[in-house]
CSV table of N, CA and C in Angstrom, one decimal:
chain,number,residue,atom,x,y,z
A,723,MET,N,0.8,-1.2,0.0
A,723,MET,CA,0.0,0.0,0.0
A,723,MET,C,0.9,1.2,0.0
A,724,ARG,N,0.5,2.2,-0.8
A,724,ARG,CA,1.3,3.5,-0.9
A,724,ARG,C,0.5,4.6,-0.2
A,725,ILE,N,1.1,5.4,0.5
A,725,ILE,CA,0.5,6.6,1.2
A,725,ILE,C,1.1,7.8,0.6
A,726,ASP,N,0.3,8.8,0.1
A,726,ASP,CA,0.8,10.1,-0.4
A,726,ASP,C,0.2,11.2,0.5
A,727,PRO,N,1.0,11.6,1.4
A,727,PRO,CA,0.6,12.7,2.3
A,727,PRO,C,0.6,14.1,1.6
A,728,TYR,N,-0.4,14.9,1.9
A,728,TYR,CA,-0.4,16.3,1.4
A,728,TYR,C,-0.3,17.2,2.6
A,729,LEU,N,0.6,18.2,2.5
A,729,LEU,CA,0.8,19.2,3.5
A,729,LEU,C,0.5,20.6,2.9
A,730,PHE,N,-0.2,21.4,3.6
A,730,PHE,CA,-0.5,22.8,3.1
A,730,PHE,C,0.1,23.8,4.1
A,731,PHE,N,0.8,24.8,3.5
A,731,PHE,CA,1.5,25.8,4.2
A,731,PHE,C,1.0,27.2,3.8
A,732,PRO,N,0.8,28.1,4.7
A,732,PRO,CA,0.2,29.4,4.4
A,732,PRO,C,1.2,30.4,3.9
A,733,GLY,N,1.7,30.2,2.7
A,733,GLY,CA,2.6,31.1,2.1
A,733,GLY,C,4.1,30.9,2.3
A,734,ASN,N,4.5,29.8,3.0
A,734,ASN,CA,5.9,29.5,3.2
A,734,ASN,C,6.2,28.1,2.8
A,735,THR,N,5.6,27.7,1.7
A,735,THR,CA,5.8,26.3,1.2
A,735,THR,C,7.3,26.0,0.9
A,736,ARG,N,7.9,26.9,0.2
A,736,ARG,CA,9.3,26.7,-0.2
A,736,ARG,C,10.2,26.5,1.0
A,737,GLU,N,10.1,27.4,2.0
A,737,GLU,CA,10.9,27.3,3.2
A,737,GLU,C,10.6,26.0,3.9
A,738,ALA,N,9.4,25.6,4.0
A,738,ALA,CA,9.0,24.3,4.7
A,738,ALA,C,9.6,23.1,4.0
A,739,MET,N,9.5,23.1,2.7
A,739,MET,CA,10.0,22.0,1.9
A,739,MET,C,11.5,21.9,2.0
A,740,GLU,N,12.2,23.0,2.0
A,740,GLU,CA,13.7,23.0,2.1
A,740,GLU,C,14.1,22.5,3.5
A,741,PHE,N,13.3,22.8,4.5
A,741,PHE,CA,13.5,22.3,5.9
A,741,PHE,C,13.4,20.8,5.9
A,742,TYR,N,12.3,20.2,5.3
A,742,TYR,CA,12.1,18.8,5.3
A,742,TYR,C,13.2,18.1,4.4
A,743,GLN,N,13.6,18.8,3.3
A,743,GLN,CA,14.7,18.3,2.5
A,743,GLN,C,15.9,18.0,3.3
A,744,ALA,N,16.3,19.0,4.1
A,744,ALA,CA,17.5,18.9,4.9
A,744,ALA,C,17.3,17.9,6.0
A,745,ALA,N,16.1,17.9,6.6
A,745,ALA,CA,15.9,17.0,7.7
A,745,ALA,C,15.9,15.5,7.3
A,746,PHE,N,15.4,15.2,6.1
A,746,PHE,CA,15.3,13.8,5.6
A,746,PHE,C,16.4,13.5,4.6
A,747,ASP,N,17.3,14.5,4.3
A,747,ASP,CA,18.4,14.3,3.3
A,747,ASP,C,17.8,13.8,2.0
A,748,GLY,N,16.8,14.5,1.5
A,748,GLY,CA,16.1,14.1,0.3
A,748,GLY,C,16.4,15.1,-0.9
A,749,GLU,N,15.9,14.7,-2.0
A,749,GLU,CA,16.0,15.5,-3.2
A,749,GLU,C,14.7,16.2,-3.4
A,750,LEU,N,14.7,17.5,-3.6
A,750,LEU,CA,13.5,18.3,-3.7
A,750,LEU,C,13.2,18.8,-5.2
A,751,THR,N,12.0,18.5,-5.6
A,751,THR,CA,11.5,19.0,-6.9
A,751,THR,C,10.3,20.0,-6.7
A,752,VAL,N,10.4,21.2,-7.2
A,752,VAL,CA,9.4,22.2,-6.9
A,752,VAL,C,8.7,22.5,-8.2
A,753,THR,N,7.4,22.6,-8.2
A,753,THR,CA,6.6,23.0,-9.4
A,753,THR,C,5.9,24.3,-9.0
A,754,ARG,N,5.9,25.2,-9.9
A,754,ARG,CA,5.3,26.5,-9.8
A,754,ARG,C,4.1,26.6,-10.7
A,755,PRO,N,3.1,27.5,-10.4
A,755,PRO,CA,2.0,27.7,-11.3
A,755,PRO,C,2.5,28.3,-12.6
A,756,LYS,N,1.9,28.0,-13.7
A,756,LYS,CA,2.3,28.5,-15.0
A,756,LYS,C,1.8,30.0,-15.2
A,757,VAL,N,0.8,30.4,-14.5
A,757,VAL,CA,0.3,31.8,-14.6
A,757,VAL,C,1.2,32.7,-13.9
A,758,ARG,N,1.6,33.8,-14.6
A,758,ARG,CA,2.5,34.8,-14.0
A,758,ARG,C,1.7,35.7,-13.2
A,759,SER,N,2.2,36.1,-12.1
A,759,SER,CA,1.5,37.0,-11.1
A,759,SER,C,2.4,38.1,-10.7
A,760,THR,N,1.8,39.2,-10.3
A,760,THR,CA,2.6,40.3,-9.7
A,760,THR,C,3.0,40.1,-8.3
A,761,ARG,N,2.4,39.0,-7.7
A,761,ARG,CA,2.7,38.7,-6.3
A,761,ARG,C,4.0,37.9,-6.3
A,762,ALA,N,4.5,37.6,-5.1
A,762,ALA,CA,5.7,36.8,-5.0
A,762,ALA,C,5.6,35.5,-5.6
A,763,PRO,N,6.6,34.8,-6.1
A,763,PRO,CA,6.5,33.5,-6.7
A,763,PRO,C,5.9,32.5,-5.7
A,764,ARG,N,5.0,31.7,-6.2
A,764,ARG,CA,4.4,30.7,-5.4
A,764,ARG,C,4.8,29.3,-5.8
A,765,VAL,N,4.8,28.4,-4.8
A,765,VAL,CA,5.0,27.0,-5.1
A,765,VAL,C,3.7,26.3,-5.1
A,766,LEU,N,3.5,25.5,-6.2
A,766,LEU,CA,2.3,24.8,-6.4
A,766,LEU,C,2.5,23.4,-5.8
A,767,ARG,N,3.6,22.8,-5.9
A,767,ARG,CA,3.8,21.4,-5.4
A,767,ARG,C,5.3,21.2,-5.2
A,768,GLY,N,5.6,20.6,-4.1
A,768,GLY,CA,7.0,20.2,-3.8
A,768,GLY,C,7.0,18.7,-3.6
A,769,ILE,N,7.9,18.0,-4.3
A,769,ILE,CA,7.9,16.5,-4.2
A,769,ILE,C,9.3,16.2,-3.7
A,770,MET,N,9.3,15.3,-2.7
A,770,MET,CA,10.6,14.9,-2.1
A,770,MET,C,10.6,13.4,-2.1
């Protein structure tokens, strides 16, 4: 059986994923939305 957990972060996804990457010594792949925005860059999905 495979479990795929989903975590949601209020605007600090990149920082959180980088923390978990260091904690678990993993490789991080980040996907961003394709729509350009005037807001700060957002992370759509982080896979480790």
